[in-house]
mmCIF file of C-alpha atoms in Angstrom:
data_model
loop_
_atom_site.group_PDB
_atom_site.id
_atom_site.type_symbol
_atom_site.label_atom_id
_atom_site.label_comp_id
_atom_site.label_asym_id
_atom_site.label_seq_id
_atom_site.Cartn_x
_atom_site.Cartn_y
_atom_site.Cartn_z
ATOM 1 C CA MET A 1 132.276 124.158 125.718
ATOM 2 C CA SER A 2 130.244 126.333 123.995
ATOM 3 C CA VAL A 3 129.034 125.166 119.947
ATOM 4 C CA THR A 4 132.344 126.755 117.248
ATOM 5 C CA GLU A 5 130.956 125.279 114.062
ATOM 6 C CA TYR A 6 127.774 124.761 112.773
ATOM 7 C CA ILE A 7 127.252 121.740 110.179
ATOM 8 C CA THR A 8 123.549 122.711 107.134
ATOM 9 C CA ARG A 9 122.320 120.848 105.024
ATOM 10 C CA LEU A 10 123.371 123.995 101.728
ATOM 11 C CA THR A 11 120.420 123.011 98.622
ATOM 12 C CA ILE A 12 121.534 125.359 95.270
ATOM 13 C CA LYS A 13 117.245 124.608 94.910
ATOM 14 C CA SER A 14 117.757 126.684 91.049
ATOM 15 C CA ALA A 15 118.306 130.014 89.012
ATOM 16 C CA ARG A 16 116.161 131.971 87.064
ATOM 17 C CA ASP A 17 116.133 134.339 84.237
ATOM 18 C CA LEU A 18 119.503 133.175 83.306
ATOM 19 C CA PRO A 19 121.117 136.085 79.802
ATOM 20 C CA LYS A 20 122.723 134.163 76.960
ATOM 21 C CA THR A 21 127.281 135.259 77.554
ATOM 22 C CA ASP A 22 127.612 134.099 73.505
ATOM 23 C CA ARG A 23 125.052 135.228 70.532
ATOM 24 C CA LEU A 24 124.571 130.844 69.791
ATOM 25 C CA SER A 25 123.653 129.016 72.353
ATOM 26 C CA LYS A 26 121.944 129.669 75.767
ATOM 27 C CA ILE A 27 124.046 129.596 78.725
ATOM 28 C CA ASP A 28 125.613 126.256 80.097
ATOM 29 C CA PRO A 29 124.820 126.823 83.914
ATOM 30 C CA TYR A 30 126.919 125.593 86.566
ATOM 31 C CA MET A 31 127.082 127.286 90.656
ATOM 32 C CA VAL A 32 130.275 127.610 92.722
ATOM 33 C CA VAL A 33 130.202 128.502 96.053
ATOM 34 C CA LEU A 34 132.602 129.537 98.778
ATOM 35 C CA VAL A 35 131.436 128.705 102.494
ATOM 36 C CA ASN A 36 134.358 128.815 105.666
ATOM 37 C CA GLY A 37 137.141 127.965 103.242
ATOM 38 C CA GLN A 38 135.184 124.878 101.523
ATOM 39 C CA GLN A 39 134.292 124.860 98.141
ATOM 40 C CA PHE A 40 130.877 123.780 96.181
ATOM 41 C CA LYS A 41 130.367 123.527 92.422
ATOM 42 C CA THR A 42 126.667 122.327 91.095
ATOM 43 C CA LYS A 43 126.418 120.350 87.713
ATOM 44 C CA VAL A 44 125.960 121.784 84.760
ATOM 45 C CA LYS A 45 122.787 122.180 83.056
ATOM 46 C CA ASP A 46 122.878 122.837 79.459
ATOM 47 C CA ASP A 47 121.249 125.401 77.130
ATOM 48 C CA ASN A 48 119.278 126.515 80.680
ATOM 49 C CA GLU A 49 118.326 129.410 80.960
ATOM 50 C CA ASN A 50 116.223 128.668 83.941
ATOM 51 C CA PRO A 51 118.155 125.540 86.169
ATOM 52 C CA ASP A 52 116.595 123.476 88.521
ATOM 53 C CA TRP A 53 119.765 121.665 89.563
ATOM 54 C CA ASN A 54 118.393 120.891 93.922
ATOM 55 C CA GLU A 55 121.942 119.492 94.546
ATOM 56 C CA THR A 56 122.839 119.623 98.587
ATOM 57 C CA PHE A 57 126.217 119.619 100.022
ATOM 58 C CA GLY A 58 127.376 119.275 103.616
ATOM 59 C CA ALA A 59 128.393 122.987 104.638
ATOM 60 C CA ARG A 60 130.487 123.347 107.900
ATOM 61 C CA LEU A 61 129.775 127.351 109.196
ATOM 62 C CA LEU A 62 130.867 129.193 112.154
ATOM 63 C CA LYS A 63 129.432 130.636 115.005
ATOM 64 C CA HIS A 64 128.353 133.797 116.218
ATOM 65 C CA PRO A 65 129.851 134.976 119.012
ATOM 66 C CA SER A 66 126.433 136.219 120.305
ATOM 67 C CA GLY A 67 124.828 135.642 117.133
ATOM 68 C CA LEU A 68 123.781 132.325 115.137
ATOM 69 C CA LEU A 69 126.381 133.141 112.606
ATOM 70 C CA GLN A 70 129.794 134.700 110.727
ATOM 71 C CA GLY A 71 131.524 134.644 107.790
ATOM 72 C CA SER A 72 129.564 135.141 103.803
ATOM 73 C CA LEU A 73 128.620 132.813 101.363
ATOM 74 C CA GLU A 74 129.355 133.585 97.551
ATOM 75 C CA LEU A 75 127.659 132.207 95.047
ATOM 76 C CA ASN A 76 129.020 132.413 91.591
ATOM 77 C CA LEU A 77 127.741 131.481 87.989
ATOM 78 C CA TYR A 78 129.862 130.151 85.962
ATOM 79 C CA ASP A 79 128.895 129.507 81.464
ATOM 80 C CA GLU A 80 130.385 126.005 80.624
ATOM 81 C CA ASP A 81 132.219 126.541 77.668
ATOM 82 C CA THR A 82 134.945 124.696 75.159
ATOM 83 C CA PHE A 83 138.074 125.978 75.442
ATOM 84 C CA SER A 84 137.176 128.944 79.382
ATOM 85 C CA ASP A 85 134.786 129.134 81.143
ATOM 86 C CA SER A 86 133.046 132.664 81.599
ATOM 87 C CA TYR A 87 131.503 134.144 84.740
ATOM 88 C CA VAL A 88 128.532 135.746 85.338
ATOM 89 C CA ALA A 89 127.420 136.583 87.832
ATOM 90 C CA LYS A 90 128.042 136.520 91.734
ATOM 91 C CA TYR A 91 125.959 136.988 95.439
ATOM 92 C CA VAL A 92 127.673 137.449 98.924
ATOM 93 C CA LEU A 93 125.507 136.707 100.859
ATOM 94 C CA ASP A 94 126.463 138.260 104.892
ATOM 95 C CA LEU A 95 125.680 135.192 107.360
ATOM 96 C CA ALA A 96 124.945 136.933 110.068
ATOM 97 C CA THR A 97 122.389 138.089 108.414
ATOM 98 C CA LEU A 98 120.341 135.006 108.937
ATOM 99 C CA THR A 99 118.076 133.719 110.818
ATOM 100 C CA GLN A 100 116.657 131.229 112.386
ATOM 101 C CA ALA A 101 113.246 131.700 110.394
ATOM 102 C CA GLN A 102 114.860 131.231 107.410
ATOM 103 C CA LEU A 103 116.160 127.844 108.176
ATOM 104 C CA GLY A 104 114.346 124.931 106.051
ATOM 105 C CA VAL A 105 112.671 127.406 103.392
ATOM 106 C CA PRO A 106 113.708 128.541 99.833
ATOM 107 C CA LEU A 107 115.743 131.894 100.031
ATOM 108 C CA THR A 108 115.695 133.166 96.607
ATOM 109 C CA PHE A 109 118.322 135.685 95.371
ATOM 110 C CA SER A 110 119.273 139.148 93.019
ATOM 111 C CA LEU A 111 122.950 137.552 91.291
ATOM 112 C CA GLU A 112 124.738 140.206 90.066
ATOM 113 C CA TYR A 113 126.791 140.698 86.614
ATOM 114 C CA VAL A 114 130.276 140.692 87.235
ATOM 115 C CA LYS A 115 130.100 142.906 83.442
ATOM 116 C CA ASP A 116 128.526 144.938 81.944
ATOM 117 C CA LYS A 117 128.225 143.186 78.331
ATOM 118 C CA TYR A 118 125.323 141.361 80.196
ATOM 119 C CA LYS A 119 123.095 144.202 81.489
ATOM 120 C CA SER A 120 121.787 145.238 77.612
ATOM 121 C CA GLN A 121 119.651 141.818 77.473
ATOM 122 C CA GLY A 122 117.620 143.888 80.399
ATOM 123 C CA ARG A 123 117.093 140.159 82.115
ATOM 124 C CA HIS A 124 117.965 139.569 86.119
ATOM 125 C CA PRO A 125 118.581 136.495 87.528
ATOM 126 C CA THR A 126 118.079 134.952 91.080
ATOM 127 C CA VAL A 127 119.313 131.805 92.562
ATOM 128 C CA THR A 128 117.089 130.461 95.508
ATOM 129 C CA ILE A 129 119.020 128.112 98.089
ATOM 130 C CA GLN A 130 118.105 126.475 101.169
ATOM 131 C CA PHE A 131 119.675 125.722 104.467
ATOM 132 C CA ASP A 132 117.865 122.901 107.080
ATOM 133 C CA GLY A 133 119.778 122.500 109.710
ATOM 134 C CA LEU A 134 122.252 123.711 112.064
ATOM 135 C CA VAL A 135 124.674 121.193 113.985
ATOM 136 C CA GLN A 136 127.391 120.448 115.063
ATOM 137 C CA SER A 137 130.529 119.981 113.482
ATOM 138 C CA PHE A 138 132.660 117.599 113.913
ATOM 139 C CA TYR A 139 135.671 119.330 114.788
ATOM 140 C CA SER A 140 133.498 121.579 117.641
ATOM 141 C CA LEU A 141 132.263 118.426 119.221
ATOM 142 C CA ARG A 142 135.211 116.635 119.261
ATOM 143 C CA SER A 143 136.968 120.262 120.936
ATOM 144 C CA MET A 144 133.085 119.897 123.122
ATOM 145 C CA PHE A 145 133.944 116.607 124.919
ATOM 146 C CA ALA A 146 137.708 116.765 125.040
ATOM 147 C CA ALA A 147 137.772 116.556 128.784
ATOM 148 C CA MET A 148 135.216 114.155 128.743
ATOM 149 C CA PRO A 149 136.609 110.901 130.610
ATOM 150 C CA GLY A 150 136.753 107.872 127.712
ATOM 151 C CA PHE A 151 135.592 110.267 124.759
ATOM 152 C CA LEU A 152 137.911 108.813 121.867
ATOM 153 C CA THR A 153 137.645 109.934 118.389
ATOM 154 C CA ASP A 154 138.395 108.560 115.080
ATOM 155 C CA ASP A 155 140.107 112.056 112.976
ATOM 156 C CA THR A 156 140.442 110.292 109.760
ATOM 157 C CA THR A 157 136.780 108.490 109.067
ATOM 158 C CA GLN A 158 135.571 112.948 111.465
ATOM 159 C CA ALA A 159 133.826 110.759 113.979
ATOM 160 C CA CYS A 160 133.154 110.411 118.161
ATOM 161 C CA PHE A 161 132.501 108.198 120.547
ATOM 162 C CA ILE A 162 130.443 109.900 123.185
ATOM 163 C CA PRO A 163 130.202 106.922 126.331
ATOM 164 C CA ILE A 164 126.902 107.080 128.184
ATOM 165 C CA ALA A 165 128.401 107.903 131.795
ATOM 166 C CA GLU A 166 126.087 105.889 133.874
ATOM 167 C CA SER A 167 126.631 102.758 131.785
ATOM 168 C CA ASN A 168 130.512 102.360 133.170
ATOM 169 C CA GLY A 169 132.496 101.870 129.562
ATOM 170 C CA LEU A 170 129.290 99.673 128.501
ATOM 171 C CA ILE A 171 127.732 101.338 125.818
ATOM 172 C CA TYR A 172 129.263 104.562 123.506
ATOM 173 C CA VAL A 173 127.619 106.468 121.474
ATOM 174 C CA CYS A 174 129.300 107.437 117.700
ATOM 175 C CA VAL A 175 128.263 109.984 115.739
ATOM 176 C CA ASP A 176 129.502 109.669 112.057
ATOM 177 C CA TYR A 177 129.502 112.346 109.904
ATOM 178 C CA ASP A 178 128.662 111.681 106.179
ATOM 179 C CA SER A 179 128.767 114.104 103.706
ATOM 180 C CA GLY A 180 125.598 115.616 101.809
ATOM 181 C CA GLY A 181 125.133 117.065 105.781
ATOM 182 C CA LYS A 182 124.847 114.027 106.822
ATOM 183 C CA ILE A 183 125.107 111.640 109.894
ATOM 184 C CA ASP A 184 125.509 107.806 110.777
ATOM 185 C CA PHE A 185 124.475 107.823 114.705
ATOM 186 C CA LYS A 186 126.295 104.498 115.853
ATOM 187 C CA VAL A 187 125.556 102.724 119.398
ATOM 188 C CA TYR A 188 128.502 101.011 120.893
ATOM 189 C CA VAL A 189 128.224 97.517 123.331
ATOM 190 C CA THR A 190 131.958 96.800 124.430
ATOM 191 C CA ARG A 191 132.014 93.672 126.221
ATOM 192 C CA PRO A 192 130.483 90.232 125.014
ATOM 193 C CA ASN A 193 127.051 88.199 126.129
ATOM 194 C CA VAL A 194 125.940 91.024 128.470
ATOM 195 C CA PRO A 195 122.052 90.676 128.965
ATOM 196 C CA ILE A 196 120.796 94.479 128.252
ATOM 197 C CA TYR A 197 118.310 94.915 125.366
ATOM 198 C CA MET A 198 119.120 98.313 123.646
ATOM 199 C CA ASP A 199 116.508 99.836 120.388
ATOM 200 C CA LEU A 200 116.745 103.811 118.886
ATOM 201 C CA LEU A 201 113.308 105.321 118.003
ATOM 202 C CA VAL A 202 112.272 108.814 116.350
ATOM 203 C CA LEU A 203 109.733 109.572 119.795
ATOM 204 C CA ALA A 204 106.882 112.145 117.994
ATOM 205 C CA GLY A 205 104.163 111.302 115.724
ATOM 206 C CA ALA A 206 104.020 107.876 113.066
ATOM 207 C CA GLN A 207 106.612 107.138 112.669
ATOM 208 C CA TYR A 208 109.228 104.123 110.514
ATOM 209 C CA THR A 209 112.287 103.241 112.440
ATOM 210 C CA LYS A 210 115.367 100.694 110.463
ATOM 211 C CA VAL A 211 117.343 100.503 112.145
ATOM 212 C CA ARG A 212 120.947 98.433 111.285
ATOM 213 C CA ARG A 213 122.185 95.887 113.359
ATOM 214 C CA LYS A 214 125.428 93.931 113.603
ATOM 215 C CA LEU A 215 126.673 91.264 115.721
ATOM 216 C CA PHE A 216 130.824 90.588 116.668
ATOM 217 C CA ARG A 217 131.142 87.208 118.398
ATOM 218 C CA ASP A 218 135.499 88.359 118.063
ATOM 219 C CA GLY A 219 134.291 91.751 119.130
ATOM 220 C CA ARG A 220 135.597 94.557 116.240
ATOM 221 C CA ALA A 221 138.824 97.409 116.802
ATOM 222 C CA VAL A 222 136.640 101.155 115.594
ATOM 223 C CA ALA A 223 138.180 104.642 116.654
ATOM 224 C CA GLY A 224 141.976 103.872 115.116
ATOM 225 C CA GLY A 225 142.096 100.439 117.489
ATOM 226 C CA ARG A 226 141.134 102.124 120.739
ATOM 227 C CA LEU A 227 137.705 100.391 121.487
ATOM 228 C CA THR A 228 136.767 97.245 120.713
ATOM 229 C CA VAL A 229 132.828 96.181 120.622
ATOM 230 C CA TYR A 230 130.964 93.182 120.276
ATOM 231 C CA GLU A 231 127.440 94.448 119.033
ATOM 232 C CA GLU A 232 126.422 98.378 116.536
ATOM 233 C CA LEU A 233 122.717 99.690 115.976
ATOM 234 C CA LYS A 234 123.262 102.029 113.453
ATOM 235 C CA LEU A 235 120.511 104.529 112.033
ATOM 236 C CA ASP A 236 122.013 105.161 108.775
ATOM 237 C CA ASP A 237 122.220 109.021 106.622
ATOM 238 C CA VAL A 238 120.126 110.390 109.299
ATOM 239 C CA PRO A 239 119.771 114.520 108.064
ATOM 240 C CA VAL A 240 120.874 117.762 110.313
ATOM 241 C CA ASN A 241 117.471 119.106 109.781
ATOM 242 C CA VAL A 242 115.884 116.173 112.327
ATOM 243 C CA ASP A 243 114.713 117.116 115.916
ATOM 244 C CA PHE A 244 117.189 115.281 118.430
ATOM 245 C CA ASN A 245 116.026 115.447 120.590
ATOM 246 C CA ASN A 246 113.283 113.097 118.976
ATOM 247 C CA LEU A 247 115.835 110.010 118.608
ATOM 248 C CA SER A 248 115.856 107.716 120.582
ATOM 249 C CA LEU A 249 118.660 105.278 122.714
ATOM 250 C CA ILE A 250 116.094 103.074 125.003
ATOM 251 C CA VAL A 251 117.846 100.545 127.234
ATOM 252 C CA PHE A 252 116.287 97.135 129.059
ATOM 253 C CA ASP A 253 117.910 94.736 131.231
ATOM 254 C CA SER A 254 116.753 91.615 129.833
ATOM 255 C CA HIS A 255 115.998 88.334 130.777
ATOM 256 C CA PRO A 256 115.882 84.846 128.609
ATOM 257 C CA LEU A 257 112.174 84.077 128.005
ATOM 258 C CA SER A 258 113.011 80.926 124.966
ATOM 259 C CA SER A 259 114.611 79.962 122.424
ATOM 260 C CA THR A 260 114.385 77.887 119.123
ATOM 261 C CA ASN A 261 115.311 77.816 116.143
ATOM 262 C CA ALA A 262 114.502 77.882 112.612
ATOM 263 C CA ASP A 263 114.176 74.421 111.761
ATOM 264 C CA VAL A 264 112.170 73.385 114.775
ATOM 265 C CA VAL A 265 109.288 75.787 113.439
ATOM 266 C CA VAL A 266 109.512 75.313 109.178
ATOM 267 C CA THR A 267 109.569 71.521 110.062
ATOM 268 C CA ALA A 268 106.675 71.321 112.367
ATOM 269 C CA HIS A 269 104.952 72.977 109.127
ATOM 270 C CA GLY A 270 105.819 70.470 106.618
ATOM 271 C CA TRP A 271 108.667 71.805 105.064
ATOM 272 C CA LYS A 272 111.205 69.227 104.113
ATOM 273 C CA GLY A 273 113.734 70.538 101.232
ATOM 274 C CA ALA A 274 114.344 73.001 99.639
ATOM 275 C CA MET A 275 111.176 74.710 97.967
ATOM 276 C CA ASN A 276 110.247 77.616 95.689
ATOM 277 C CA PHE A 277 106.890 79.788 97.031
ATOM 278 C CA ALA A 278 104.460 77.536 94.307
ATOM 279 C CA GLN A 279 105.716 74.574 96.766
ATOM 280 C CA ALA A 280 105.975 75.949 99.600
ATOM 281 C CA ARG A 281 101.941 77.494 99.501
ATOM 282 C CA GLU A 282 100.942 73.443 98.404
ATOM 283 C CA ARG A 283 103.001 71.844 100.865
ATOM 284 C CA LEU A 284 103.559 73.705 104.064
ATOM 285 C CA HIS A 285 99.964 73.027 106.991
ATOM 286 C CA ASN A 286 99.249 75.611 109.506
ATOM 287 C CA VAL A 287 100.487 79.030 107.098
ATOM 288 C CA GLU A 288 98.959 82.912 106.428
ATOM 289 C CA VAL A 289 100.276 83.102 102.861
ATOM 290 C CA ASP A 290 100.275 86.391 101.015
ATOM 291 C CA ASP A 291 100.020 84.927 96.927
ATOM 292 C CA LYS A 292 100.601 89.061 95.934
ATOM 293 C CA THR A 293 103.810 89.538 98.418
ATOM 294 C CA GLN A 294 104.494 85.965 98.255
ATOM 295 C CA GLU A 295 105.203 85.814 101.417
ATOM 296 C CA ILE A 296 104.532 82.557 104.365
ATOM 297 C CA TYR A 297 103.637 83.234 108.111
ATOM 298 C CA MET A 298 104.174 80.770 110.469
ATOM 299 C CA THR A 299 104.039 80.605 114.062
ATOM 300 C CA VAL A 300 106.483 80.796 116.480
ATOM 301 C CA ASP A 301 104.595 82.038 120.353
ATOM 302 C CA ALA A 302 101.079 82.285 119.278
ATOM 303 C CA GLY A 303 99.833 85.577 118.565
ATOM 304 C CA GLU A 304 103.728 87.366 118.880
ATOM 305 C CA THR A 305 105.207 86.252 116.513
ATOM 306 C CA MET A 306 105.492 84.611 113.404
ATOM 307 C CA LEU A 307 107.902 82.784 111.040
ATOM 308 C CA LEU A 308 108.571 84.951 107.477
ATOM 309 C CA VAL A 309 110.082 83.346 104.252
ATOM 310 C CA ASP A 310 109.209 85.995 101.929
ATOM 311 C CA TYR A 311 110.091 85.488 97.998
ATOM 312 C CA ASP A 312 109.795 88.718 96.896
ATOM 313 C CA ARG A 313 113.116 88.291 95.537
ATOM 314 C CA ASP A 314 114.780 86.195 93.532
ATOM 315 C CA ASP A 315 115.750 84.484 96.630
ATOM 316 C CA ALA A 316 113.551 83.841 100.223
ATOM 317 C CA ASP A 317 114.788 86.067 102.681
ATOM 318 C CA ILE A 318 113.635 85.426 106.721
ATOM 319 C CA LYS A 319 112.725 87.347 108.558
ATOM 320 C CA LEU A 320 110.852 87.355 111.618
ATOM 321 C CA ALA A 321 107.293 89.379 112.642
ATOM 322 C CA VAL A 322 106.445 90.621 116.006
ATOM 323 C CA LEU A 323 102.803 91.337 116.278
ATOM 324 C CA ALA A 324 100.582 94.072 117.933
ATOM 325 C CA SER A 325 100.141 92.621 120.808
ATOM 326 C CA PRO A 326 99.349 93.510 124.646
ATOM 327 C CA THR A 327 102.049 90.121 125.632
ATOM 328 C CA THR A 328 104.959 91.667 123.315
ATOM 329 C CA ALA A 329 104.923 95.314 124.821
ATOM 330 C CA ASP A 330 107.939 94.056 127.860
ATOM 331 C CA LYS A 331 108.989 91.553 125.196
ATOM 332 C CA GLY A 332 112.566 91.733 123.198
ATOM 333 C CA TYR A 333 113.485 89.513 120.489
ATOM 334 C CA ASP A 334 115.833 88.292 118.594
ATOM 335 C CA LEU A 335 116.690 86.814 114.986
ATOM 336 C CA THR A 336 120.425 85.480 114.406
ATOM 337 C CA ILE A 337 123.128 83.675 113.763
ATOM 338 C CA ARG A 338 124.634 80.701 116.091
ATOM 339 C CA GLY A 339 128.495 81.285 116.424
ATOM 340 C CA GLN A 340 128.908 83.490 113.576
ATOM 341 C CA ASN A 341 129.108 87.571 112.991
ATOM 342 C CA VAL A 342 125.818 89.556 111.950
ATOM 343 C CA ASN A 343 123.907 92.024 109.881
ATOM 344 C CA LYS A 344 121.052 92.249 110.423
ATOM 345 C CA MET A 345 118.054 95.007 110.296
ATOM 346 C CA SER A 346 115.251 95.881 112.371
ATOM 347 C CA GLU A 347 111.614 97.483 111.024
ATOM 348 C CA LEU A 348 109.877 99.714 113.761
ATOM 349 C CA TYR A 349 106.033 101.448 113.001
ATOM 350 C CA VAL A 350 104.350 103.575 114.360
ATOM 351 C CA PRO A 351 101.402 102.779 114.846
ATOM 352 C CA PRO A 352 101.717 98.627 113.543
ATOM 353 C CA ILE A 353 101.730 98.180 110.428
ATOM 354 C CA PRO A 354 98.948 96.106 108.308
ATOM 355 C CA LYS A 355 99.680 92.262 106.644
ATOM 356 C CA LEU A 356 97.149 90.556 104.657
ATOM 357 C CA HIS A 357 94.501 92.101 104.354
ATOM 358 C CA GLY A 358 94.533 93.718 108.176
ATOM 359 C CA LYS A 359 94.448 89.946 109.328
ATOM 360 C CA PHE A 360 96.809 91.286 111.999
ATOM 361 C CA HIS A 361 99.448 93.868 112.724
ATOM 362 C CA VAL A 362 103.016 94.075 113.069
ATOM 363 C CA THR A 363 105.254 96.791 114.921
ATOM 364 C CA ARG A 364 108.539 95.541 114.498
ATOM 365 C CA LEU A 365 110.736 92.933 111.695
ATOM 366 C CA PHE A 366 113.833 91.475 112.064
ATOM 367 C CA GLU A 367 115.192 90.016 108.793
ATOM 368 C CA LEU A 368 118.791 88.524 108.700
ATOM 369 C CA ASP A 369 121.311 90.719 105.499
ATOM 370 C CA ASP A 370 123.933 88.702 102.905
ATOM 371 C CA LEU A 371 123.070 85.673 104.360
ATOM 372 C CA GLN A 372 125.378 82.657 103.506
ATOM 373 C CA TYR A 373 124.351 81.134 101.299
ATOM 374 C CA GLY A 374 124.104 77.341 102.421
ATOM 375 C CA THR A 375 122.793 78.556 106.093
ATOM 376 C CA ARG A 376 120.270 76.170 107.460
ATOM 377 C CA PHE A 377 117.500 75.966 109.222
ATOM 378 C CA ASP A 378 118.952 75.375 112.465
ATOM 379 C CA ASP A 379 121.736 77.946 112.870
ATOM 380 C CA ILE A 380 119.608 80.425 112.636
ATOM 381 C CA GLU A 381 117.946 81.107 115.663
ATOM 382 C CA ILE A 382 114.745 82.704 118.018
ATOM 383 C CA LEU A 383 115.134 84.619 120.629
ATOM 384 C CA ARG A 384 112.889 85.917 123.151
ATOM 385 C CA PHE A 385 113.421 88.243 126.448
ATOM 386 C CA GLN A 386 111.569 89.655 128.932
ATOM 387 C CA LEU A 387 111.926 92.578 129.816
ATOM 388 C CA SER A 388 112.656 95.293 132.229
ATOM 389 C CA ASN A 389 114.631 98.408 134.178
ATOM 390 C CA PRO A 390 114.198 101.078 130.940
ATOM 391 C CA ARG A 391 116.556 103.629 130.402
ATOM 392 C CA GLN A 392 115.505 106.372 128.145
ATOM 393 C CA TYR A 393 118.193 108.716 127.054
ATOM 394 C CA THR A 394 117.364 111.151 123.440
ATOM 395 C CA MET A 395 119.723 111.857 121.225
ATOM 396 C CA GLN A 396 120.309 115.024 121.958
ATOM 397 C CA GLY A 397 120.780 114.855 125.828
ATOM 398 C CA LEU A 398 123.526 112.198 124.795
ATOM 399 C CA THR A 399 125.820 114.109 122.242
ATOM 400 C CA ARG A 400 124.404 117.614 122.544
ATOM 401 C CA ILE A 401 124.739 117.905 118.623
ATOM 402 C CA MET A 402 122.334 120.995 118.345
ATOM 403 C CA GLY A 403 124.589 122.887 120.925
#
């Protein structure tokens, strides 16, 4: 089935040369947008004849059967008043006239007065808007995949759960629609303790990819309770104007190589009891110290990983830094907590970022989120895997979100 409805990021950027609606003050303008049965309203800009809003909305637009879009977009200018707001001007855009070349660029239109009395001021009001990206809406995606075995939806949260066919139900991709024209992409594993290692990354150019990762020891119900998952990878708030051919999921087979815990690492460097940054800097040996960022690096696997204690905030955060090296290219790493549900974050740097004035370069960073107070170092596990048999997918290929 073909695409029926798109979502775009519609930004109401600004208006210029707006008239007064009374003699005592300038206009207090706001815009009301009507499109495809939806209504959006900007904030009021007090006493401003040249307002800048830069407010973005996630608008659903109907696909034209033989073209790009159909329907109309109404832009209505109002003046906020104490007792009754004044309807000042409007512009109606025929969406069938919108071309692909007009996406991602500011479009300025002349507003038409709704009353002749405003014309005497000699002003020529305009409004500037921008459309960014066109991707399938929840309803369109749900219709497209409805006949796919294993496909699930959560209509309450507007999320689609798409199984990767060759995984036999092991791996699902979730497209979770947010307001404001953004999408959360999630990857789920539906069985516990499966020997795979997964990564989400951006393929094009110099990129920084931040992935939230969760482990559910006893499983977590999603899709209205119809699917139980044990691992989640998540990319937050992906804007719809991204090229989803450049957003990739890679799945590896993994084989355990080694494991240790944070207590073994810090004890080997002289850690005893609770220490602040100054104490750790003075007492620890064979460590690397960044005084500016208040970070202390301790070797885990020589030339591969370092345990990082970050004092930059109120608490000491525990991180695992993976170094840029030929020996790390075919390996996977993890920082986790034994026997618990785990929230964590991984950051991928392309190219690797320099640390300690370029003494070494970090390609990936793992950080434990919401670490419970009193968590012991010996409960924080550092895992190392040999990776093989990579399977690479694009989000466009898996979800057909761009149609």
